[in-house]
Coordinates of C-alpha atoms in Angstrom, one line a residue:
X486 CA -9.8 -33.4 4.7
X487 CA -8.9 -29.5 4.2
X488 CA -10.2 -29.6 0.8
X489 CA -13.9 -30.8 2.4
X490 CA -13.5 -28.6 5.3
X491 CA -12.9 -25.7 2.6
X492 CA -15.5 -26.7 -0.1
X493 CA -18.1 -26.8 2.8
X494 CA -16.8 -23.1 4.2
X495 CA -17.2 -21.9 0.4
X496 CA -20.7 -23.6 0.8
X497 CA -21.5 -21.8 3.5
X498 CA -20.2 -18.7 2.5
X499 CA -22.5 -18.5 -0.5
X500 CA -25.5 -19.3 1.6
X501 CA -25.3 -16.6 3.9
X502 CA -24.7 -14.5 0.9
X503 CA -28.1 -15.6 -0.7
X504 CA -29.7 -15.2 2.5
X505 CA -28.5 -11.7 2.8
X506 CA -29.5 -10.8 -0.7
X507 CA -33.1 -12.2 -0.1
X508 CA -33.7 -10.2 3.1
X509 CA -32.2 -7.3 1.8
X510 CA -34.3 -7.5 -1.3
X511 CA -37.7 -7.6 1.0
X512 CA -36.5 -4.8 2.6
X513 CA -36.3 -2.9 -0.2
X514 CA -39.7 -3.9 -1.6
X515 CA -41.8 -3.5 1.5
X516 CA -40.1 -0.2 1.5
X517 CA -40.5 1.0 -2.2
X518 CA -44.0 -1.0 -2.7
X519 CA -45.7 -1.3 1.0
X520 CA -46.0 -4.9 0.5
X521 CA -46.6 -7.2 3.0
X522 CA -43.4 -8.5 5.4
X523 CA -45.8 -11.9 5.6
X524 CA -46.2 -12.0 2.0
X525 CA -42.7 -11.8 1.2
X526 CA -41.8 -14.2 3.3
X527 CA -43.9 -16.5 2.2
X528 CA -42.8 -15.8 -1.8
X529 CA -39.1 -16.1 -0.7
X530 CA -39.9 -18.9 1.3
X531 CA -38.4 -18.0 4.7
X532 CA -40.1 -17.6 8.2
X533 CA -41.4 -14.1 8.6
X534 CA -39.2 -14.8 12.2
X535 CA -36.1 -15.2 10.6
X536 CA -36.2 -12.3 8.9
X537 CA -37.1 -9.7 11.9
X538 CA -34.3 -11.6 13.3
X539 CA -32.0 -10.7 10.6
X540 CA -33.5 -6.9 10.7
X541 CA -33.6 -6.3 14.9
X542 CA -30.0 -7.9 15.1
X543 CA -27.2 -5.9 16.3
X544 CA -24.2 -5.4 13.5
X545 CA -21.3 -6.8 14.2
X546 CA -17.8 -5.2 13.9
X547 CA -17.1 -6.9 10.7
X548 CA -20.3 -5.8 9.2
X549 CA -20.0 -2.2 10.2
X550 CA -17.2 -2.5 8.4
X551 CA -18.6 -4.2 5.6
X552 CA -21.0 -1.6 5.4
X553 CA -18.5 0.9 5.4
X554 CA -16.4 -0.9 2.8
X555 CA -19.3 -1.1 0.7
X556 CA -19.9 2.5 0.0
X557 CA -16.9 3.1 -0.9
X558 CA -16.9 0.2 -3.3
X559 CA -20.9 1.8 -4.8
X560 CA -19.0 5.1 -5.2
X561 CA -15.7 3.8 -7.0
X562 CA -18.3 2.0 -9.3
X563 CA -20.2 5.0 -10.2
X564 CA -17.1 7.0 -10.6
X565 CA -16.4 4.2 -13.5
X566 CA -19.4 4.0 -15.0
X567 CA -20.0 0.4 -13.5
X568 CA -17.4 -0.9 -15.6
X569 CA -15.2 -2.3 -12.6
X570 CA -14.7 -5.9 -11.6
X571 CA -13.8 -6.9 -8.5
X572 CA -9.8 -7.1 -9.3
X573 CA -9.8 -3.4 -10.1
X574 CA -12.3 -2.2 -7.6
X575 CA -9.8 -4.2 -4.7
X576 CA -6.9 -2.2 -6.0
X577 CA -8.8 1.3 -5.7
X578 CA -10.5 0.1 -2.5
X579 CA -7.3 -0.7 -1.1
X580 CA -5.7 3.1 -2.3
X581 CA -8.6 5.1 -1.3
X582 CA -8.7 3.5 2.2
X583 CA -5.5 2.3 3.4
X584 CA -6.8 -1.0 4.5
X585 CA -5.6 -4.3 3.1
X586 CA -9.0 -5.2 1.8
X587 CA -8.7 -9.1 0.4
X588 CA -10.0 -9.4 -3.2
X589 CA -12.5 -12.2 -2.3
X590 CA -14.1 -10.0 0.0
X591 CA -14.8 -7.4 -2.3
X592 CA -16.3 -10.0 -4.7
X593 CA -18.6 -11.0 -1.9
X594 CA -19.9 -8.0 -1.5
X595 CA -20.3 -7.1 -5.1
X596 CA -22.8 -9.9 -5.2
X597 CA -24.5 -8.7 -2.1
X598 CA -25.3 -5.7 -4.2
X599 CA -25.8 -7.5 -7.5
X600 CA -23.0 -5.4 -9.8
X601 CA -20.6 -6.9 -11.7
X602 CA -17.8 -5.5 -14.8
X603 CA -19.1 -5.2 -18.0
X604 CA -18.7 -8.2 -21.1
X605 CA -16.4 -7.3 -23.5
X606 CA -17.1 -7.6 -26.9
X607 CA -15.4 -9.4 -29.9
X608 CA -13.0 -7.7 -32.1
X609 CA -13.8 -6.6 -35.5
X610 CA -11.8 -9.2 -38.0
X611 CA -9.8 -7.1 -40.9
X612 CA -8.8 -7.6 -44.2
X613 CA -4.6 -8.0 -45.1
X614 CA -3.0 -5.7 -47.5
X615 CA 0.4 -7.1 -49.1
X616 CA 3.0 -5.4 -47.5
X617 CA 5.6 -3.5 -48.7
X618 CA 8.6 -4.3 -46.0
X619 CA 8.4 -6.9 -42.9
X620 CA 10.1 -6.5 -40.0
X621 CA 10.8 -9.9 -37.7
X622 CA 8.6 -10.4 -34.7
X623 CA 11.8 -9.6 -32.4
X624 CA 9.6 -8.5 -29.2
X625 CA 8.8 -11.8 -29.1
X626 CA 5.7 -11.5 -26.5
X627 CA 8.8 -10.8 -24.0
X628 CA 6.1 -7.6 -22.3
X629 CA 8.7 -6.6 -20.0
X630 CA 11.0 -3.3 -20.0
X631 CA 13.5 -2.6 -17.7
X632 CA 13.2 1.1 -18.3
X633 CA 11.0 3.8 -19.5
X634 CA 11.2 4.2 -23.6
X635 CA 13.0 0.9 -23.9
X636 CA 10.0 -0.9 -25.2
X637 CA 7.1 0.5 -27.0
X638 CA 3.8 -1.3 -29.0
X639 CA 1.6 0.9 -31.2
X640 CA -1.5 -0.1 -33.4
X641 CA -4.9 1.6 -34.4
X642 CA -8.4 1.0 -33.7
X643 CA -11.8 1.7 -35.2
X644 CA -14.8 3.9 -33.4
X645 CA -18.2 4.4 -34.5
X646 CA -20.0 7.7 -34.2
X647 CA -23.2 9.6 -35.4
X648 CA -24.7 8.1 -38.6
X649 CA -21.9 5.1 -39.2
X650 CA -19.2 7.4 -39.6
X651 CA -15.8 6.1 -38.3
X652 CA -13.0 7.6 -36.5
X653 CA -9.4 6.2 -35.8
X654 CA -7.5 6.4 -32.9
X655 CA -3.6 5.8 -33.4
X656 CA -1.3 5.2 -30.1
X657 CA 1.9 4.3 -28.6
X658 CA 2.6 1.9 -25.5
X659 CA 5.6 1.9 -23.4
X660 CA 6.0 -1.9 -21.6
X661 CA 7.8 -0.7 -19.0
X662 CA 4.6 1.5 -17.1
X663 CA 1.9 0.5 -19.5
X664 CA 1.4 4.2 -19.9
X665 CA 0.2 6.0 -23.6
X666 CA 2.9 8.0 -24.4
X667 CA 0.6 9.6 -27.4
X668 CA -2.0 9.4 -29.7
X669 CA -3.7 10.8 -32.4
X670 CA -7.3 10.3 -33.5
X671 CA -8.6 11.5 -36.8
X672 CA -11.3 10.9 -39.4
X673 CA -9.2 8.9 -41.4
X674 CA -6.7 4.9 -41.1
X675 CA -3.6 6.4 -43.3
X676 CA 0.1 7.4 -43.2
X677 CA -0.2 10.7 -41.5
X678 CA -2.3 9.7 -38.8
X679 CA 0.5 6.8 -37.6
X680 CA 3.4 8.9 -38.3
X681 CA 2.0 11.7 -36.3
X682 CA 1.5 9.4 -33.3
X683 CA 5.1 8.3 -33.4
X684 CA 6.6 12.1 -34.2
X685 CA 4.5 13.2 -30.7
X686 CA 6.2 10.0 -29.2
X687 CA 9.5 11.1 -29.8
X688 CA 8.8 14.7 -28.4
X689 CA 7.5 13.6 -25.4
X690 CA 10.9 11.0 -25.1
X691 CA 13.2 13.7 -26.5
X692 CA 16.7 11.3 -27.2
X693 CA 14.9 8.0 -26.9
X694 CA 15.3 4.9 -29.5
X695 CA 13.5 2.4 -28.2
X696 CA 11.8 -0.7 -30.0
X697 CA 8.6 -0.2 -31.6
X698 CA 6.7 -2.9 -32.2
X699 CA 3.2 -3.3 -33.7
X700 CA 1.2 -5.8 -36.4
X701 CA 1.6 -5.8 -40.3
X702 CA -0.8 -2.8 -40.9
X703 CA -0.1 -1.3 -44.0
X704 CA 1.2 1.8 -42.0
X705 CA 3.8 0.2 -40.6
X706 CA 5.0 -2.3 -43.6
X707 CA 4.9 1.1 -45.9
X708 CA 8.5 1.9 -46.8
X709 CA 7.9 5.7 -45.3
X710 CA 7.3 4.3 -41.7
X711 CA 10.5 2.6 -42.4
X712 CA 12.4 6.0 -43.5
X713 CA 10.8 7.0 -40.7
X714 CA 12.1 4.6 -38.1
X715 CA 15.8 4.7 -39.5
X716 CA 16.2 8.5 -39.3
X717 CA 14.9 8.2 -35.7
X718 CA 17.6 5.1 -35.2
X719 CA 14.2 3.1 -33.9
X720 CA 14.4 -0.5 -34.3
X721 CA 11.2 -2.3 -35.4
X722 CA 9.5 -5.5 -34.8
X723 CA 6.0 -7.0 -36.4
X724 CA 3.7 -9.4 -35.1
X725 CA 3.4 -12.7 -37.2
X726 CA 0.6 -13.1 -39.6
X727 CA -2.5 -13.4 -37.9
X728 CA -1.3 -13.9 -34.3
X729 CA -2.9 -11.0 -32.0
X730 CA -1.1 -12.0 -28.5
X731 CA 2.3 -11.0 -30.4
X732 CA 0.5 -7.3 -30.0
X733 CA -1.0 -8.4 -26.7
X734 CA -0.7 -5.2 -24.7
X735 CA -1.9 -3.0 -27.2
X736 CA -4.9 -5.1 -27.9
X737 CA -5.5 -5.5 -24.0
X738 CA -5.6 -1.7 -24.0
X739 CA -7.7 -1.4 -26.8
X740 CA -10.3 -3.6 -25.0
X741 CA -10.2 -1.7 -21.6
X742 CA -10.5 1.5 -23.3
X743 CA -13.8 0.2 -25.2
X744 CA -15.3 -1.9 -22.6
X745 CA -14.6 0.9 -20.1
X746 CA -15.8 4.1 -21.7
X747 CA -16.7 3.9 -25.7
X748 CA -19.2 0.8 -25.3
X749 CA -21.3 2.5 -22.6
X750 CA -21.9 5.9 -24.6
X751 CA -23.5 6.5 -27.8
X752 CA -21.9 9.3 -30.3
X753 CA -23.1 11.9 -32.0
X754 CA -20.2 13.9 -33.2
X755 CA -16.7 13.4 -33.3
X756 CA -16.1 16.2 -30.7
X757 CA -18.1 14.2 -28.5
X758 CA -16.2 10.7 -29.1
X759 CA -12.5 13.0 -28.9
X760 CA -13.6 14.2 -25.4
X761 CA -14.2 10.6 -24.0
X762 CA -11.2 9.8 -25.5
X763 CA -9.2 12.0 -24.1
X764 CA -10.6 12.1 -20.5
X765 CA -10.5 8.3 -20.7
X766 CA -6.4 8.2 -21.3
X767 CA -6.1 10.9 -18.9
X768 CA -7.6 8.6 -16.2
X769 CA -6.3 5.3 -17.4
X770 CA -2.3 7.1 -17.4
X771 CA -2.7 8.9 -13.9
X772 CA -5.3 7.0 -11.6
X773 CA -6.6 3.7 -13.0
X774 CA -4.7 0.9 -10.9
X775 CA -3.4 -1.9 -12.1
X776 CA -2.3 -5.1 -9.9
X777 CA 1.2 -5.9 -12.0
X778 CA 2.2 -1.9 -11.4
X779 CA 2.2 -2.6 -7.4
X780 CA -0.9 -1.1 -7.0
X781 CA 0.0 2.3 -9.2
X782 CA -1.2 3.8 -11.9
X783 CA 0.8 4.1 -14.8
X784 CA 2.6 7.6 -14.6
X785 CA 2.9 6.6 -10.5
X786 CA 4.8 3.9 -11.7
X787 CA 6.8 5.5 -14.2
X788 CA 7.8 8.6 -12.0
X789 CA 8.7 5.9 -8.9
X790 CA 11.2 4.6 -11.2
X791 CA 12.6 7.7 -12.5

């Protein structure tokens, strides 16, 4: 009986939101176009009644609010570059206002306004090279750290720019605040762009020997990543053949990073493409929310623990 009684509130719920968009959408046109009020009406199939009802009523509290709630939502998106769904537009709607705003709400409303998060693409596949040392796969997919610099992932990843020339963008991850704790990107997928990455690492987390984990990547089977590693006292772990999710974070930011800034932008120098990528970590480390920080950011999370 709950489940019915639910099923028919969800019912409802999307009704009214339909019938909301449809009167909002005639008055937009009659105010854009000068069309008729009667012949919109009659093309959306509603009494012309029904809608001067809709537009002569009186707002309620909750839709004063709504209102309200939905600017802020518009401007959050904008800030973004309309790449927000409603999960991460909840978190920053909560933060900017103070209000406990319920994530189903904000959804609502995002169709009221027709916006939605951008699709993220597929990933490139890659060809293997025969490695020249292995390391086991002791992270495990065990994403948790109990600390800062106790756990970190690293990989590379491919961007496009000007006339099909490629860049490459090197970074570390620490599990315990999902923060980048560096990065390099250069014009070239060798040695001294991954070992760079991990020196900067190790300067920003003077004294720290965490794990470092990433996928079998020539850099990282090459026997000078392993010197590397050793004179550092860093222990290593490596993704099984083939299996992604043993990498998952790093990939996860990969995809965020892409779907959120790179995709929506077309490059014409590398200058260009370094500045986006450098405002986008700035952003994503000390003010893009995330639901399994409590709500923080990265570095809020990290400095709340330290």
């Amino acid at each position: 009986m709950l489940k019915k009684v639910r099923g028919t509130r969800k019912k409802a719920t999307l009704g009214h939101i339909r019938q909301e968009t449809v009167y909002l959408a005639i008055q937009a046109l009659q105010k854009d176009e000068s069309l008729s009020i009667q012949l919109l009406c009659e093309i959306a199939g509603i009494a012309r009644s029904s809608y001067y009802k809709w537009l002569n009523r009186k707002p309620s509290a909750c839709e004063l609010e709504n209102e309200q709630l939905t600017q802020v939502m518009l401007s959050i998106y904008e800030k973004v570059e309309r790449t927000f769904g409603y999960r991460q537009l909840t978190l920053h709607m909560r933060k900017q206002t103070g209000k406990k705003i319920n994530h189903k709400r904000v959804y609502r409303l995002m169709k009221l306004r027709g916006i939605q998060s951008v699709i993220r693409r597929k990933r490139a596949k890659y060809v293997r090279s025969t490695p020249q040392q292995v390391a086991e796969n002791v992270l495990n997919r065990k994403f948790e750290a109990t600390a800062p610099n106790e756990k970190w992932v690293t990989n590379v990843t491919e961007f496009k720019y000007g006339h099909g020339q490629k860049a490459y963008l090197s970074a570390i991850l620490d599990l315990h605040d999902k923060s980048i704790v560096s990065y390099v990107l250069g014009h070239s997928n060798n040695n001294p762009l991954v070992f760079q990455t991990l020196k900067q690492a190790l300067q920003a987390a003077p004294g720290s020997k965490p794990m470092l984990h990433s996928d079998r990547g020539f850099q990282y089977t090459s026997l000078d990543f392993k010197k590397l590693l050793d004179k550092n006292e860093l222990f290593q772990s490596m993704s099984r053949v083939g299996r992604c999710i043993d990498n998952g974070p790093m990939e996860s930011f990969w995809g965020t990073l892409k779907c959120e800034k790179y995709y929506l932008h077309k490059y014409e120098t590398f200058q260009d493409l370094k500045k986006d990528v450098e405002n986008y970590i700035h952003f994503y480390n000390n003010e893009r929310l995330q639901a399994k920080l409590n709500g923080l950011s990265p570095m809020e999370f990290r400095n709340k623990a330290a």
